[in-house]
Amino acid sequence: MKKNIVKALIGVVVSLFIVAGFGAPAQAAYRSMGCDVGINGQLYWCPTSQFHSGGGMNIQPVSVNTCAGSLYIGMRDVNSGYQMTNSAVWHSLPHSVRTLSNPASGSTRLPAGSYAMNARINGACGQATTTHLIASFGYNL
Amino acid sequence: MRVPRLFSYAIVFLLLLSACGTTSTNAGEAPAEEFIEVDKFDDAVMQASVNFPEPLPAGIDWPTNGIDFEDPQVNPGQQKIVIGEGYQDVYISGYWLCAWMDVYLEAMKTGDSAGQQEGVDNISKYTSLPSQQEHLQNPEEFDSQLVTPAALGDPTVLKSYYGSSCGNYVENNPESP
């Protein structure tokens, strides 16, 4: 009887430990970022940025009119102007999640920095230079 | 009495119709952003440095080398670039941040605790700068993951940030670490 109570207590403590997330790897976090995207092949440098403390990052466009063209998004370091990731490309719907990688090494581990979107579509939308884009990011992956 | 009731129904209907119209227009459109042509960016950066609200560390000047838009690391696809208005302020804020990170790291290397404190005091102002208030989406993460550990003597994230993000500052100040 006493042993059963002890076992039950241990079970409760272990469950609480797991629920609280102790011992588990850091969880991915998510945020969305809105910006413009260049039309007709022009690359738009967005001033809106996000701080990234390092590690993997993925991206999914959630709202954009591609004007029937392909959509290209890369991440730029705002302090140096360097493009820090390969461009993710979507040729058609659905706009699925893409993991970003370093253009030199191919690694998906990105260094700490302040990242902004470089975005373009190769479709034409009348006389407009840009159209609006909202993308969702997963990070600390 | 029937006419006024019909009239009031008509008014309510028109009000509902106009409200629906307003909602759908606003939901589908975002305000168009203004942009800067690449050949005007250096002038915009110079203006941003003149208006910058905080001083640089002693002996450091604002950048003379701007962004080389033909550098393959900057523009791998050699696309025509248009720059969102406000990026010049973000860029000059980044230069300022890198300068104070340099002060912090140099002081840490030489055991200069006063210099280290001066560095971190200035770095902690970064998220309050007008450009960052407007354009940085997660200032609380910058503060909690970079500034607070650095203030407590752990520069891991700050060093990583400086190493990957401050190349332009280092080019302008080659004697920095």
PDB file of C-alpha atoms in Angstrom, chain A residues 29 31-36 38 41-54 76-84 111-115 118 120 129-130 132 139-140, chain B residues 30 32-35 67 69 71 73-76 79-87 90-91 94 97-98 126 132 135-138 141-142 145-146 157 160-161 164-165 168 171:
ATOM      1  CA  ALA A  29       8.761  29.864 -31.380  1.00  0.00           C
ATOM      2  CA  ARG A  31       6.045  35.134 -35.177  1.00  0.00           C
ATOM      3  CA  SER A  32       4.583  36.796 -38.257  1.00  0.00           C
ATOM      4  CA  MET A  33       6.155  39.680 -40.111  1.00  0.00           C
ATOM      5  CA  GLY A  34       4.549  41.989 -42.670  1.00  0.00           C
ATOM      6  CA  CYS A  35       6.428  43.747 -45.426  1.00  0.00           C
ATOM      7  CA  ASP A  36       6.259  44.736 -49.063  1.00  0.00           C
ATOM      8  CA  GLY A  38       8.940  43.928 -55.193  1.00  0.00           C
ATOM      9  CA  GLY A  41      11.508  41.025 -60.570  1.00  0.00           C
ATOM     10  CA  GLN A  42      12.518  44.059 -58.493  1.00  0.00           C
ATOM     11  CA  LEU A  43      13.960  43.050 -55.123  1.00  0.00           C
ATOM     12  CA  TYR A  44      12.396  44.955 -52.226  1.00  0.00           C
ATOM     13  CA  TRP A  45      14.548  45.522 -49.116  1.00  0.00           C
ATOM     14  CA  CYS A  46      12.224  45.633 -46.158  1.00  0.00           C
ATOM     15  CA  PRO A  47      13.157  47.891 -43.200  1.00  0.00           C
ATOM     16  CA  THR A  48      11.167  45.756 -40.730  1.00  0.00           C
ATOM     17  CA  SER A  49      13.455  43.329 -38.907  1.00  0.00           C
ATOM     18  CA  GLN A  50      13.478  40.613 -36.273  1.00  0.00           C
ATOM     19  CA  PHE A  51      16.248  39.772 -33.822  1.00  0.00           C
ATOM     20  CA  HIS A  52      17.382  36.155 -34.088  1.00  0.00           C
ATOM     21  CA  SER A  53      19.612  34.708 -31.359  1.00  0.00           C
ATOM     22  CA  GLY A  54      20.868  31.914 -33.629  1.00  0.00           C
ATOM     23  CA  ARG A  76      19.090  39.977 -45.123  1.00  0.00           C
ATOM     24  CA  ASP A  77      21.242  41.074 -42.200  1.00  0.00           C
ATOM     25  CA  VAL A  78      20.164  44.695 -41.677  1.00  0.00           C
ATOM     26  CA  ASN A  79      23.534  45.894 -40.365  1.00  0.00           C
ATOM     27  CA  SER A  80      25.744  44.555 -43.162  1.00  0.00           C
ATOM     28  CA  GLY A  81      23.235  44.300 -46.028  1.00  0.00           C
ATOM     29  CA  TYR A  82      24.449  40.734 -46.684  1.00  0.00           C
ATOM     30  CA  GLN A  83      21.863  38.176 -47.742  1.00  0.00           C
ATOM     31  CA  MET A  84      22.191  35.575 -44.976  1.00  0.00           C
ATOM     32  CA  PRO A 111      24.066  33.018 -36.706  1.00  0.00           C
ATOM     33  CA  ALA A 112      22.680  35.678 -34.349  1.00  0.00           C
ATOM     34  CA  GLY A 113      21.669  38.890 -36.082  1.00  0.00           C
ATOM     35  CA  SER A 114      18.896  41.269 -37.067  1.00  0.00           C
ATOM     36  CA  TYR A 115      17.136  39.799 -40.082  1.00  0.00           C
ATOM     37  CA  ASN A 118      14.358  40.590 -49.260  1.00  0.00           C
ATOM     38  CA  ARG A 120      10.353  39.752 -55.057  1.00  0.00           C
ATOM     39  CA  THR A 129       6.232  48.662 -57.725  1.00  0.00           C
ATOM     40  CA  THR A 130       5.394  46.640 -54.629  1.00  0.00           C
ATOM     41  CA  HIS A 132       2.079  43.543 -49.474  1.00  0.00           C
ATOM     42  CA  TYR A 139      12.717  30.006 -35.193  1.00  0.00           C
ATOM     43  CA  ASN A 140      14.994  28.514 -32.530  1.00  0.00           C
TER      44      ASN A 140
ATOM     45  CA  ALA B  30      -2.158  47.649 -46.998  1.00  0.00           C
ATOM     46  CA  ALA B  32       1.771  51.434 -49.996  1.00  0.00           C
ATOM     47  CA  GLU B  33       5.296  51.844 -48.578  1.00  0.00           C
ATOM     48  CA  GLU B  34       7.609  54.526 -49.904  1.00  0.00           C
ATOM     49  CA  PHE B  35      10.992  53.449 -51.163  1.00  0.00           C
ATOM     50  CA  ILE B  67      26.604  49.194 -48.917  1.00  0.00           C
ATOM     51  CA  PHE B  69      24.888  46.785 -53.995  1.00  0.00           C
ATOM     52  CA  ASP B  71      28.654  42.738 -54.005  1.00  0.00           C
ATOM     53  CA  GLN B  73      27.017  38.702 -50.813  1.00  0.00           C
ATOM     54  CA  VAL B  74      24.656  41.680 -50.828  1.00  0.00           C
ATOM     55  CA  ASN B  75      22.866  41.002 -54.089  1.00  0.00           C
ATOM     56  CA  PRO B  76      23.512  37.380 -55.160  1.00  0.00           C
ATOM     57  CA  GLN B  79      18.486  42.090 -59.060  1.00  0.00           C
ATOM     58  CA  LYS B  80      17.273  45.656 -59.334  1.00  0.00           C
ATOM     59  CA  ILE B  81      16.846  46.675 -55.667  1.00  0.00           C
ATOM     60  CA  VAL B  82      14.333  49.100 -54.190  1.00  0.00           C
ATOM     61  CA  ILE B  83      14.810  49.987 -50.525  1.00  0.00           C
ATOM     62  CA  GLY B  84      11.994  50.510 -48.047  1.00  0.00           C
ATOM     63  CA  GLU B  85      11.881  54.027 -46.572  1.00  0.00           C
ATOM     64  CA  GLY B  86      13.291  53.913 -43.032  1.00  0.00           C
ATOM     65  CA  TYR B  87      15.997  51.328 -43.760  1.00  0.00           C
ATOM     66  CA  VAL B  90      17.849  51.002 -39.251  1.00  0.00           C
ATOM     67  CA  TYR B  91      21.235  50.708 -40.995  1.00  0.00           C
ATOM     68  CA  GLY B  94      23.111  48.984 -36.556  1.00  0.00           C
ATOM     69  CA  LEU B  97      25.173  49.254 -32.073  1.00  0.00           C
ATOM     70  CA  CYS B  98      28.243  47.525 -33.545  1.00  0.00           C
ATOM     71  CA  TYR B 126      19.275  50.106 -28.861  1.00  0.00           C
ATOM     72  CA  GLN B 132      14.021  50.195 -33.676  1.00  0.00           C
ATOM     73  CA  HIS B 135      10.965  48.528 -37.276  1.00  0.00           C
ATOM     74  CA  LEU B 136      12.261  45.902 -34.791  1.00  0.00           C
ATOM     75  CA  GLN B 137       9.537  43.348 -34.177  1.00  0.00           C
ATOM     76  CA  ASN B 138      10.866  41.618 -31.060  1.00  0.00           C
ATOM     77  CA  GLU B 141      14.013  39.144 -27.162  1.00  0.00           C
ATOM     78  CA  PHE B 142      16.987  41.349 -28.063  1.00  0.00           C
ATOM     79  CA  GLN B 145      18.742  37.112 -25.015  1.00  0.00           C
ATOM     80  CA  LEU B 146      21.596  39.519 -25.819  1.00  0.00           C
ATOM     81  CA  VAL B 157      25.085  35.876 -28.167  1.00  0.00           C
ATOM     82  CA  SER B 160      27.922  35.794 -32.340  1.00  0.00           C
ATOM     83  CA  TYR B 161      25.891  38.850 -33.365  1.00  0.00           C
ATOM     84  CA  SER B 164      28.090  37.801 -38.231  1.00  0.00           C
ATOM     85  CA  SER B 165      26.456  41.211 -38.401  1.00  0.00           C
ATOM     86  CA  ASN B 168      30.476  46.861 -42.392  1.00  0.00           C
ATOM     87  CA  GLU B 171      35.521  47.457 -42.643  1.00  0.00           C
TER      88      GLU B 171
END
